[in-house]
CSV table of C-alpha atoms (C1' of nucleotides) in Angstrom, one decimal:
chain,number,residue,atom,x,y,z
A,1,MET,CA,-43.1,16.4,-24.1
A,2,THR,CA,-43.5,20.0,-25.3
A,3,GLY,CA,-40.6,22.3,-25.5
A,4,ARG,CA,-41.4,24.6,-22.6
A,5,GLN,CA,-41.6,21.8,-20.1
A,6,ARG,CA,-38.2,20.5,-21.1
A,7,VAL,CA,-36.6,23.8,-20.4
A,8,ARG,CA,-36.8,23.4,-16.7
A,9,ALA,CA,-36.0,19.8,-16.6
A,10,THR,CA,-33.0,20.0,-18.9
A,11,ASP,CA,-31.7,22.9,-17.0
A,12,SER,CA,-31.9,21.1,-13.7
A,13,LYS,CA,-30.2,18.0,-15.1
A,14,HIS,CA,-27.4,20.1,-16.5
A,15,ARG,CA,-27.0,21.9,-13.3
A,16,LEU,CA,-26.9,18.6,-11.4
A,17,PHE,CA,-24.5,17.1,-13.8
A,18,ALA,CA,-22.1,20.1,-13.5
A,19,ALA,CA,-22.3,20.1,-9.7
A,20,SER,CA,-21.7,16.4,-9.5
A,21,MET,CA,-18.9,16.6,-11.9
A,22,SER,CA,-16.9,19.1,-9.9
A,23,LEU,CA,-17.8,17.9,-6.4
A,24,ILE,CA,-17.0,14.3,-7.2
A,25,GLY,CA,-13.9,15.2,-9.0
A,26,GLU,CA,-12.6,17.0,-6.0
A,27,ARG,CA,-13.7,14.8,-3.2
A,28,GLY,CA,-14.8,11.4,-4.5
A,29,HIS,CA,-18.4,10.2,-4.8
A,30,HIS,CA,-18.4,8.5,-1.4
A,31,SER,CA,-17.8,11.7,0.5
A,32,VAL,CA,-20.2,13.8,-1.6
A,33,THR,CA,-23.8,13.7,-0.4
A,34,VAL,CA,-26.9,14.1,-2.5
A,35,ASP,CA,-27.9,17.1,-0.4
A,36,GLU,CA,-24.6,18.7,-1.3
A,37,ILE,CA,-25.0,18.1,-4.9
A,38,ALA,CA,-28.5,19.5,-4.8
A,39,ALA,CA,-27.4,22.6,-2.9
A,40,ALA,CA,-24.5,23.1,-5.3
A,41,ALA,CA,-26.9,22.9,-8.3
A,42,GLY,CA,-29.2,25.3,-6.6
A,43,VAL,CA,-32.0,22.7,-6.6
A,44,SER,CA,-33.8,20.7,-4.0
A,45,LYS,CA,-33.0,17.2,-3.1
A,46,GLY,CA,-36.2,16.0,-4.5
A,47,THR,CA,-35.3,17.2,-7.9
A,48,VAL,CA,-32.3,14.9,-7.9
A,49,TYR,CA,-34.6,11.9,-7.4
A,50,TYR,CA,-37.2,13.3,-9.8
A,51,ASN,CA,-34.6,13.5,-12.5
A,52,PHE,CA,-32.3,10.6,-11.8
A,53,GLY,CA,-34.0,8.1,-9.5
A,54,SER,CA,-31.0,7.5,-7.3
A,55,LYS,CA,-27.5,8.7,-6.5
A,56,ALA,CA,-26.1,5.6,-8.2
A,57,GLN,CA,-28.1,6.3,-11.4
A,58,LEU,CA,-26.9,9.9,-11.4
A,59,ILE,CA,-23.3,8.7,-11.3
A,60,GLY,CA,-24.1,6.0,-13.9
A,61,GLN,CA,-25.3,8.6,-16.3
A,62,LEU,CA,-22.3,10.8,-15.5
A,63,ILE,CA,-20.1,7.8,-16.5
A,64,ARG,CA,-22.0,7.0,-19.7
A,65,PHE,CA,-22.0,10.7,-20.7
A,66,GLY,CA,-18.3,10.9,-20.1
A,67,ALA,CA,-17.6,7.7,-22.0
A,68,ASP,CA,-19.4,9.1,-25.1
A,69,VAL,CA,-17.4,12.3,-25.1
A,70,LEU,CA,-14.2,10.4,-24.5
A,71,PHE,CA,-14.6,8.0,-27.5
A,72,GLU,CA,-15.7,10.8,-29.7
A,73,ARG,CA,-12.4,12.6,-28.9
A,74,LEU,CA,-10.4,9.4,-29.2
A,75,GLU,CA,-11.7,8.8,-32.7
A,76,ALA,CA,-10.1,12.0,-33.9
A,77,GLY,CA,-6.7,10.6,-32.9
A,78,VAL,CA,-7.3,7.2,-34.5
A,79,ALA,CA,-8.3,9.0,-37.7
A,80,ASN,CA,-4.9,10.6,-38.1
A,81,PRO,CA,-3.0,8.9,-41.0
A,82,ASP,CA,0.4,9.3,-39.3
A,83,PRO,CA,0.8,6.6,-36.6
A,84,VAL,CA,3.1,8.7,-34.4
A,85,ALA,CA,0.9,11.8,-34.7
A,86,GLY,CA,-2.1,9.7,-34.1
A,87,PHE,CA,-0.7,8.2,-31.0
A,88,ARG,CA,0.2,11.7,-29.7
A,89,ASP,CA,-3.3,12.9,-30.6
A,90,MET,CA,-4.8,10.0,-28.6
A,91,VAL,CA,-2.8,10.8,-25.5
A,92,THR,CA,-3.5,14.5,-25.8
A,93,ALA,CA,-7.2,13.9,-26.3
A,94,SER,CA,-7.3,11.7,-23.2
A,95,LEU,CA,-5.6,14.4,-21.0
A,96,GLU,CA,-7.8,17.1,-22.4
A,97,PHE,CA,-10.8,15.0,-21.6
A,98,MET,CA,-9.7,14.4,-18.1
A,99,GLU,CA,-9.2,18.1,-17.6
A,100,ALA,CA,-12.7,18.9,-18.9
A,101,TYR,CA,-14.4,16.1,-16.9
A,102,PRO,CA,-12.4,15.6,-13.7
A,103,SER,CA,-15.0,13.5,-11.9
A,104,PHE,CA,-14.7,10.9,-14.7
A,105,ALA,CA,-11.1,10.3,-13.9
A,106,GLN,CA,-11.8,10.3,-10.2
A,107,LEU,CA,-14.6,7.8,-10.5
A,108,TRP,CA,-12.5,5.6,-12.7
A,109,VAL,CA,-9.5,5.6,-10.5
A,110,SER,CA,-11.6,4.9,-7.4
A,111,GLU,CA,-14.1,2.4,-8.8
A,112,GLN,CA,-12.5,0.6,-11.7
A,113,TRP,CA,-10.5,-2.0,-9.7
A,114,GLN,CA,-13.3,-2.9,-7.3
A,115,SER,CA,-15.4,-5.9,-7.8
A,116,ARG,CA,-18.3,-4.6,-5.7
A,117,SER,CA,-18.8,-1.3,-7.5
A,118,GLU,CA,-22.2,-0.4,-8.8
A,119,TRP,CA,-20.6,0.5,-12.1
A,120,ALA,CA,-18.1,-2.3,-12.3
A,121,ASP,CA,-19.6,-3.8,-15.5
A,122,THR,CA,-19.9,-0.5,-17.3
A,123,LEU,CA,-16.4,0.5,-16.4
A,124,GLU,CA,-14.9,-2.8,-17.3
A,125,GLU,CA,-16.5,-2.7,-20.7
A,126,LEU,CA,-15.2,0.8,-21.1
A,127,ARG,CA,-11.7,-0.2,-20.1
A,128,GLU,CA,-11.7,-3.0,-22.7
A,129,GLU,CA,-12.7,-0.6,-25.4
A,130,ILE,CA,-10.0,1.9,-24.4
A,131,ILE,CA,-7.4,-0.9,-24.2
A,132,ALA,CA,-8.5,-1.9,-27.7
A,133,VAL,CA,-8.1,1.6,-29.0
A,134,ILE,CA,-4.6,1.8,-27.6
A,135,ARG,CA,-3.7,-1.5,-29.1
A,136,THR,CA,-4.9,-0.4,-32.5
A,137,ALA,CA,-2.6,2.7,-32.2
A,138,LEU,CA,0.2,0.4,-31.1
A,139,ASP,CA,-0.4,-2.0,-34.0
A,140,ARG,CA,-0.2,0.9,-36.4
A,141,LEU,CA,3.2,1.9,-34.9
A,142,ARG,CA,4.4,-1.6,-35.1
A,143,THR,CA,3.5,-2.1,-38.8
A,144,ALA,CA,5.0,1.3,-39.5
A,145,GLY,CA,8.2,0.0,-38.0
A,146,GLY,CA,11.1,1.9,-36.4
A,147,HIS,CA,9.7,1.5,-32.9
A,148,PRO,CA,11.6,-1.4,-31.3
A,149,ALA,CA,10.2,-0.7,-27.8
A,150,VAL,CA,6.7,-1.2,-29.1
A,151,GLU,CA,7.6,-4.3,-31.1
A,152,ARG,CA,9.2,-6.0,-28.2
A,153,ALA,CA,6.6,-6.3,-25.4
A,154,ASP,CA,3.3,-8.1,-24.9
A,155,PRO,CA,0.7,-5.8,-26.6
A,156,ALA,CA,-2.0,-6.2,-24.0
A,157,ALA,CA,0.4,-5.5,-21.1
A,158,LEU,CA,2.0,-2.6,-22.9
A,159,ALA,CA,-1.4,-1.1,-23.6
A,160,THR,CA,-2.2,-1.4,-19.9
A,161,ALA,CA,1.0,0.4,-19.0
A,162,ILE,CA,0.2,3.3,-21.3
A,163,PHE,CA,-3.3,3.5,-20.1
A,164,GLY,CA,-2.0,3.6,-16.5
A,165,ALA,CA,0.6,6.2,-17.3
A,166,VAL,CA,-1.9,8.5,-19.0
A,167,LEU,CA,-4.6,8.0,-16.3
A,168,ILE,CA,-2.3,8.7,-13.4
A,169,MET,CA,-0.6,11.5,-15.2
A,170,GLY,CA,-3.9,13.2,-15.8
A,171,ARG,CA,-5.2,12.8,-12.3
A,172,ASP,CA,-1.9,13.9,-10.9
A,173,ARG,CA,-2.0,17.1,-12.9
A,174,GLN,CA,-5.5,17.9,-11.6
A,175,VAL,CA,-4.6,17.4,-8.0
A,176,PHE,CA,-0.9,18.0,-7.5
A,177,HIS,CA,0.6,19.7,-10.5
A,178,PRO,CA,-1.9,22.0,-12.2
A,179,GLU,CA,1.0,24.0,-13.4
A,180,ARG,CA,2.2,21.1,-15.5
A,181,GLY,CA,0.9,21.7,-19.0
A,182,ILE,CA,-0.8,19.0,-21.1
A,183,GLY,CA,1.9,19.3,-23.7
A,184,GLN,CA,4.5,18.5,-21.1
A,185,CYS,CA,2.6,15.4,-19.9
A,186,VAL,CA,2.1,14.2,-23.5
A,187,ASP,CA,5.8,14.6,-24.1
A,188,ALA,CA,6.6,12.5,-21.1
A,189,VAL,CA,4.3,9.7,-22.2
A,190,MET,CA,5.6,9.9,-25.8
A,191,ALA,CA,9.2,9.8,-24.6
A,192,PHE,CA,8.3,7.0,-22.2
A,193,ALA,CA,6.9,5.1,-25.1
A,194,ALA,CA,9.9,6.1,-27.2
A,195,VAL,CA,7.8,7.0,-30.1
A,196,GLY,CA,8.5,10.8,-30.0
B,1,MET,CA,4.4,-2.6,28.1
B,2,THR,CA,6.0,-5.9,29.1
B,3,GLY,CA,6.9,-8.6,26.6
B,4,ARG,CA,4.2,-11.1,27.3
B,5,GLN,CA,1.4,-8.6,27.1
B,6,ARG,CA,2.6,-7.6,23.7
B,7,VAL,CA,2.3,-11.2,22.5
B,8,ARG,CA,-1.4,-11.2,22.6
B,9,ALA,CA,-1.7,-7.6,21.5
B,10,THR,CA,0.6,-8.2,18.6
B,11,ASP,CA,-1.3,-11.3,17.6
B,12,SER,CA,-4.6,-9.5,17.6
B,13,LYS,CA,-3.1,-6.6,15.7
B,14,HIS,CA,-1.6,-8.9,13.1
B,15,ARG,CA,-4.9,-10.8,12.7
B,16,LEU,CA,-6.7,-7.5,12.3
B,17,PHE,CA,-4.0,-6.2,9.9
B,18,ALA,CA,-4.3,-9.3,7.7
B,19,ALA,CA,-8.1,-9.2,7.7
B,20,SER,CA,-8.2,-5.6,6.8
B,21,MET,CA,-5.6,-6.1,4.1
B,22,SER,CA,-7.5,-8.7,2.2
B,23,LEU,CA,-11.0,-7.2,2.8
B,24,ILE,CA,-10.0,-3.7,1.8
B,25,GLY,CA,-8.0,-5.0,-1.1
B,26,GLU,CA,-11.1,-6.7,-2.5
B,27,ARG,CA,-13.8,-4.3,-1.8
B,28,GLY,CA,-12.4,-0.9,-0.8
B,29,HIS,CA,-12.3,0.6,2.7
B,30,HIS,CA,-15.7,2.3,2.4
B,31,SER,CA,-17.7,-0.8,1.9
B,32,VAL,CA,-15.9,-2.8,4.6
B,33,THR,CA,-17.3,-2.4,8.1
B,34,VAL,CA,-15.4,-2.6,11.4
B,35,ASP,CA,-17.7,-5.5,12.4
B,36,GLU,CA,-16.6,-7.4,9.3
B,37,ILE,CA,-13.0,-6.8,9.9
B,38,ALA,CA,-13.3,-8.0,13.5
B,39,ALA,CA,-15.2,-11.1,12.4
B,40,ALA,CA,-12.7,-11.9,9.7
B,41,ALA,CA,-9.9,-11.6,12.2
B,42,GLY,CA,-11.8,-13.8,14.7
B,43,VAL,CA,-11.7,-11.1,17.2
B,44,SER,CA,-14.4,-8.9,18.9
B,45,LYS,CA,-15.2,-5.4,17.8
B,46,GLY,CA,-14.0,-4.1,21.1
B,47,THR,CA,-10.6,-5.4,20.4
B,48,VAL,CA,-10.4,-3.3,17.3
B,49,TYR,CA,-11.0,-0.2,19.3
B,50,TYR,CA,-8.8,-1.4,22.2
B,51,ASN,CA,-5.9,-1.8,19.8
B,52,PHE,CA,-6.4,0.9,17.2
B,53,GLY,CA,-8.7,3.5,18.6
B,54,SER,CA,-10.7,3.9,15.3
B,55,LYS,CA,-11.2,2.6,11.9
B,56,ALA,CA,-9.3,5.5,10.4
B,57,GLN,CA,-6.3,4.8,12.6
B,58,LEU,CA,-6.3,1.2,11.8
B,59,ILE,CA,-6.1,2.1,8.1
B,60,GLY,CA,-3.5,4.7,8.8
B,61,GLN,CA,-1.3,2.1,10.5
B,62,LEU,CA,-1.9,-0.2,7.6
B,63,ILE,CA,-0.6,2.5,5.2
B,64,ARG,CA,2.4,3.2,7.4
B,65,PHE,CA,3.2,-0.5,7.7
B,66,GLY,CA,2.9,-0.9,3.9
B,67,ALA,CA,5.0,2.1,3.2
B,68,ASP,CA,7.9,0.7,5.4
B,69,VAL,CA,7.8,-2.6,3.6
B,70,LEU,CA,7.7,-0.9,0.2
B,71,PHE,CA,10.7,1.3,0.9
B,72,GLU,CA,12.6,-1.6,2.3
B,73,ARG,CA,12.1,-3.4,-0.9
B,74,LEU,CA,12.8,-0.5,-3.2
B,75,GLU,CA,16.1,0.1,-1.5
B,76,ALA,CA,17.3,-3.3,-2.9
B,77,GLY,CA,16.7,-2.0,-6.4
B,78,VAL,CA,18.4,1.3,-5.8
B,79,ALA,CA,21.4,-0.6,-4.4
B,80,ASN,CA,22.0,-2.5,-7.7
B,81,PRO,CA,25.2,-1.0,-9.3
B,82,ASP,CA,23.8,-1.5,-12.9
B,83,PRO,CA,21.3,1.3,-13.7
B,84,VAL,CA,19.2,-0.8,-16.0
B,85,ALA,CA,19.1,-3.8,-13.7
B,86,GLY,CA,18.4,-1.5,-10.9
B,87,PHE,CA,15.5,0.0,-12.7
B,88,ARG,CA,14.1,-3.4,-13.4
B,89,ASP,CA,14.6,-4.5,-9.8
B,90,MET,CA,12.7,-1.4,-8.7
B,91,VAL,CA,9.7,-2.2,-11.0
B,92,THR,CA,9.8,-5.8,-10.0
B,93,ALA,CA,9.9,-5.0,-6.3
B,94,SER,CA,6.9,-2.7,-6.7
B,95,LEU,CA,4.8,-5.3,-8.4
B,96,GLU,CA,5.7,-8.0,-5.9
B,97,PHE,CA,4.9,-5.6,-3.1
B,98,MET,CA,1.5,-4.9,-4.6
B,99,GLU,CA,0.8,-8.6,-4.9
B,100,ALA,CA,1.7,-9.2,-1.3
B,101,TYR,CA,-0.3,-6.3,0.1
B,102,PRO,CA,-3.2,-5.7,-2.2
B,103,SER,CA,-5.1,-3.3,0.0
B,104,PHE,CA,-2.2,-0.9,-0.1
B,105,ALA,CA,-2.6,-0.5,-3.9
B,106,GLN,CA,-6.4,-0.3,-3.5
B,107,LEU,CA,-6.2,2.4,-0.8
B,108,TRP,CA,-3.7,4.3,-2.8
B,109,VAL,CA,-5.6,4.2,-6.0
B,110,SER,CA,-8.8,5.3,-4.3
B,111,GLU,CA,-7.5,7.8,-1.8
B,112,GLN,CA,-4.3,9.4,-3.2
B,113,TRP,CA,-6.0,11.9,-5.5
B,114,GLN,CA,-8.7,13.1,-3.1
B,115,SER,CA,-8.2,16.2,-1.0
B,116,ARG,CA,-10.6,15.2,1.8
B,117,SER,CA,-9.1,11.9,2.5
B,118,GLU,CA,-8.1,11.1,6.1
B,119,TRP,CA,-4.7,10.0,4.9
B,120,ALA,CA,-4.1,12.6,2.2
B,121,ASP,CA,-1.0,14.0,3.9
B,122,THR,CA,0.6,10.6,4.6
B,123,LEU,CA,-0.1,9.4,1.1
B,124,GLU,CA,1.2,12.6,-0.5
B,125,GLU,CA,4.4,12.4,1.4
B,126,LEU,CA,4.7,8.8,0.4
B,127,ARG,CA,4.1,9.7,-3.2
B,128,GLU,CA,6.8,12.3,-3.2
B,129,GLU,CA,9.3,9.8,-1.7
B,130,ILE,CA,8.4,7.3,-4.4
B,131,ILE,CA,8.7,9.8,-7.2
B,132,ALA,CA,12.1,10.8,-5.7
B,133,VAL,CA,13.2,7.2,-5.8
B,134,ILE,CA,12.1,6.8,-9.4
B,135,ARG,CA,13.9,10.1,-10.4
B,136,THR,CA,17.0,8.8,-8.8
B,137,ALA,CA,16.8,5.6,-10.9
B,138,LEU,CA,16.2,7.8,-14.0
B,139,ASP,CA,19.1,10.0,-13.2
B,140,ARG,CA,21.4,7.0,-13.0
B,141,LEU,CA,20.1,5.9,-16.4
B,142,ARG,CA,20.6,9.4,-17.8
B,143,THR,CA,24.2,9.7,-16.6
B,144,ALA,CA,24.9,6.2,-17.8
B,145,GLY,CA,23.8,7.4,-21.3
B,146,GLY,CA,22.3,5.4,-24.2
B,147,HIS,CA,18.7,6.0,-23.2
B,148,PRO,CA,17.5,8.9,-25.4
B,149,ALA,CA,13.9,8.5,-24.3
B,150,VAL,CA,14.9,9.1,-20.7
B,151,GLU,CA,17.1,12.0,-21.5
B,152,ARG,CA,14.5,13.8,-23.5
B,153,ALA,CA,11.5,14.4,-21.2
B,154,ASP,CA,10.8,16.4,-18.1
B,155,PRO,CA,12.1,14.2,-15.2
B,156,ALA,CA,9.2,14.8,-12.8
B,157,ALA,CA,6.6,14.2,-15.5
B,158,LEU,CA,8.4,11.1,-16.7
B,159,ALA,CA,8.6,9.7,-13.1
B,160,THR,CA,4.9,10.2,-12.7
B,161,ALA,CA,4.2,8.4,-15.9
B,162,ILE,CA,6.3,5.4,-14.8
B,163,PHE,CA,4.7,5.5,-11.4
B,164,GLY,CA,1.2,5.4,-13.0
B,165,ALA,CA,2.2,2.7,-15.4
B,166,VAL,CA,3.4,0.4,-12.6
B,167,LEU,CA,0.6,1.2,-10.2
B,168,ILE,CA,-2.2,0.6,-12.7
B,169,MET,CA,-0.3,-2.4,-14.1
B,170,GLY,CA,-0.2,-4.0,-10.6
B,171,ARG,CA,-3.8,-3.2,-9.8
B,172,ASP,CA,-4.9,-4.5,-13.1
B,173,ARG,CA,-3.1,-7.7,-12.6
B,174,GLN,CA,-4.8,-8.3,-9.2
B,175,VAL,CA,-8.3,-7.7,-10.5
B,176,PHE,CA,-8.5,-8.5,-14.2
B,177,HIS,CA,-5.4,-10.4,-15.3
B,178,PRO,CA,-4.0,-12.6,-12.5
B,179,GLU,CA,-2.7,-14.9,-15.2
B,180,ARG,CA,-0.3,-12.2,-16.3
B,181,GLY,CA,3.0,-12.8,-14.6
B,182,ILE,CA,5.0,-10.2,-12.9
B,183,GLY,CA,7.8,-10.7,-15.4
B,184,GLN,CA,5.5,-10.0,-18.3
B,185,CYS,CA,4.4,-6.7,-16.6
B,186,VAL,CA,8.0,-5.7,-15.8
B,187,ASP,CA,8.9,-6.4,-19.5
B,188,ALA,CA,6.1,-4.2,-20.7
B,189,VAL,CA,7.2,-1.3,-18.4
B,190,MET,CA,10.8,-1.7,-19.4
B,191,ALA,CA,9.9,-1.8,-23.1
B,192,PHE,CA,7.7,1.2,-22.5
B,193,ALA,CA,10.6,3.0,-20.9
B,194,ALA,CA,12.8,1.8,-23.7
B,195,VAL,CA,15.5,0.8,-21.2
B,196,GLY,CA,15.2,-3.0,-21.7
C,1,DC,C1',-3.0,-9.0,40.3
C,2,DT,C1',-3.3,-6.8,35.9
C,3,DA,C1',-3.5,-6.3,31.1
C,4,DA,C1',-6.0,-8.0,27.3
C,5,DT,C1',-10.1,-9.6,25.5
C,6,DT,C1',-14.9,-10.6,25.0
C,7,DG,C1',-19.6,-9.8,23.4
C,8,DA,C1',-23.6,-7.8,23.4
C,9,DA,C1',-26.3,-4.0,23.9
C,10,DC,C1',-26.5,0.8,23.0
C,11,DT,C1',-26.1,5.6,21.0
C,12,DG,C1',-26.4,8.9,17.7
C,13,DA,C1',-25.0,11.1,13.5
C,14,DC,C1',-25.3,10.7,8.9
C,15,DC,C1',-27.5,10.1,4.6
C,16,DG,C1',-30.1,7.9,0.8
C,17,DG,C1',-34.6,7.8,-0.3
C,18,DT,C1',-39.8,9.1,0.1
C,19,DC,C1',-43.9,11.7,-0.5
C,20,DA,C1',-47.7,14.9,0.2
C,21,DG,C1',-48.0,19.2,-1.1
C,22,DT,C1',-46.6,23.6,-4.0
C,23,DT,C1',-45.2,26.1,-8.1
C,24,DT,C1',-45.1,27.1,-12.9
C,25,DG,C1',-46.7,28.2,-17.2
C,26,DA,C1',-49.0,26.7,-21.3
C,27,DT,C1',-53.6,25.6,-22.8
C,28,DT,C1',-58.5,25.6,-22.7
C,29,DT,C1',-62.9,27.5,-21.6
C,30,DA,C1',-66.5,31.0,-21.2
D,1,DT,C1',-59.0,38.4,-21.4
D,2,DA,C1',-59.4,36.4,-17.4
D,3,DA,C1',-60.6,32.5,-14.9
D,4,DA,C1',-60.1,27.5,-14.7
D,5,DT,C1',-57.5,23.5,-15.7
D,6,DC,C1',-53.7,20.4,-16.1
D,7,DA,C1',-49.4,18.0,-15.7
D,8,DA,C1',-44.7,18.4,-15.3
D,9,DA,C1',-41.3,20.1,-12.3
D,10,DC,C1',-40.0,21.0,-8.0
D,11,DT,C1',-39.8,21.3,-2.8
D,12,DG,C1',-38.2,20.1,1.8
D,13,DA,C1',-39.5,18.0,6.0
D,14,DC,C1',-39.4,13.6,7.4
D,15,DC,C1',-38.2,8.5,7.8
D,16,DG,C1',-35.5,4.5,8.5
D,17,DG,C1',-31.4,1.8,7.9
D,18,DT,C1',-26.6,1.6,8.6
D,19,DC,C1',-22.5,1.8,10.9
D,20,DA,C1',-18.7,4.0,13.6
D,21,DG,C1',-17.9,4.3,18.0
D,22,DT,C1',-19.1,3.5,23.3
D,23,DT,C1',-19.8,1.1,27.4
D,24,DC,C1',-19.2,-2.3,30.8
D,25,DA,C1',-19.6,-6.5,33.4
D,26,DA,C1',-17.6,-10.8,32.8
D,27,DT,C1',-13.6,-13.7,31.4
D,28,DT,C1',-9.1,-15.2,30.2
D,29,DA,C1',-4.2,-15.5,30.4
D,30,DG,C1',0.6,-14.3,31.9
DNA sequence: CTAATTGAACTGACCGGTCAGTTTGATTTA
DNA sequence: TAAATCAAACTGACCGGTCAGTTCAATTAG
């Protein structure tokens, strides 16, 4: 409870978080072992279990942490009074987030559409929230007018398409096209959505 | 090597293919065991190894099989003389394919962006080919004119965005929104791409 | 006859999880 | 001020279950 005791614990947790983040981002959580994570964090295996209880809980906390950061960043986009700029901010924030927390995108892409996943419920909730945010941004574009593409399609389906485009765009950048700048990706999504 | 021998072999292979397809599509290849696949195919475990050599090779053949079918279907879209209709056909064919072979989408989504994957090379090649097909369709839209959104953005990035939108759309349908028709999804992508 | 298949037992590597013991450093005691 | 105490933090050897892959004698089918 005192400050000094927390120093070691917090440090280990952070080291483990960081190690998990990069290892899982690169290779996926299935092929990363707890021993590897511990080694990469410069900590013993026991410490992982002391701090997190299980591999699944470690990943669960990783997801929850990532979700908090993501929504914090998305809010900034929603806050922008200009609908088009707000939309752009939202897309940019998403891609920046994926760059900063690569394992989040990896986990999402590999676990979201699997019923048996440990984190299926958390991820599904999260997905609904994100779709809701996108729909809000689309609604604002729609009421602003001048965006026929946005006005035409089923809002839920359109939001899913945008979500997919951004998610895969971000993941693709990380793995295959690191030379592709975030701006370039944002432009492609904006052009795609014909709201540029 | 003779015809009659192939009859039984092919039958077992098909049964195993079909079983793998649905099990992996539902739960992901990591959580599906060889014993389960054999049982679902109504075949002994030994037969799996007799016919495929290993789990990885079974999945590899699954991927190659799926790829063949996919490209066969995509060709139909590319063949359409009208660029817009061709684009629509391409998207429709992709979504129909994903519906018919759910594990393909599952494998893709969970393995494509992972360096350590057994099938990384195959999947990467495949991805390049698909991006190329999408770019061809986009080029035709561009030369046809009247699609400012398509003309504006970086072709490679735009193709990736479309790829992502369709992939996630299809997977989302399978898992979360089976009530959403393929037509509805196609409309959303077309509206998104502002080529409807 | 031969290729294909069966099924059941077996191997062994891998890996998540455990736990008895050790380290650390702040606090108390004499 | 130095020894004793304490609890949190940490260690790493070890355990046990799981599962891919093997083996093989027996069986079936063309």
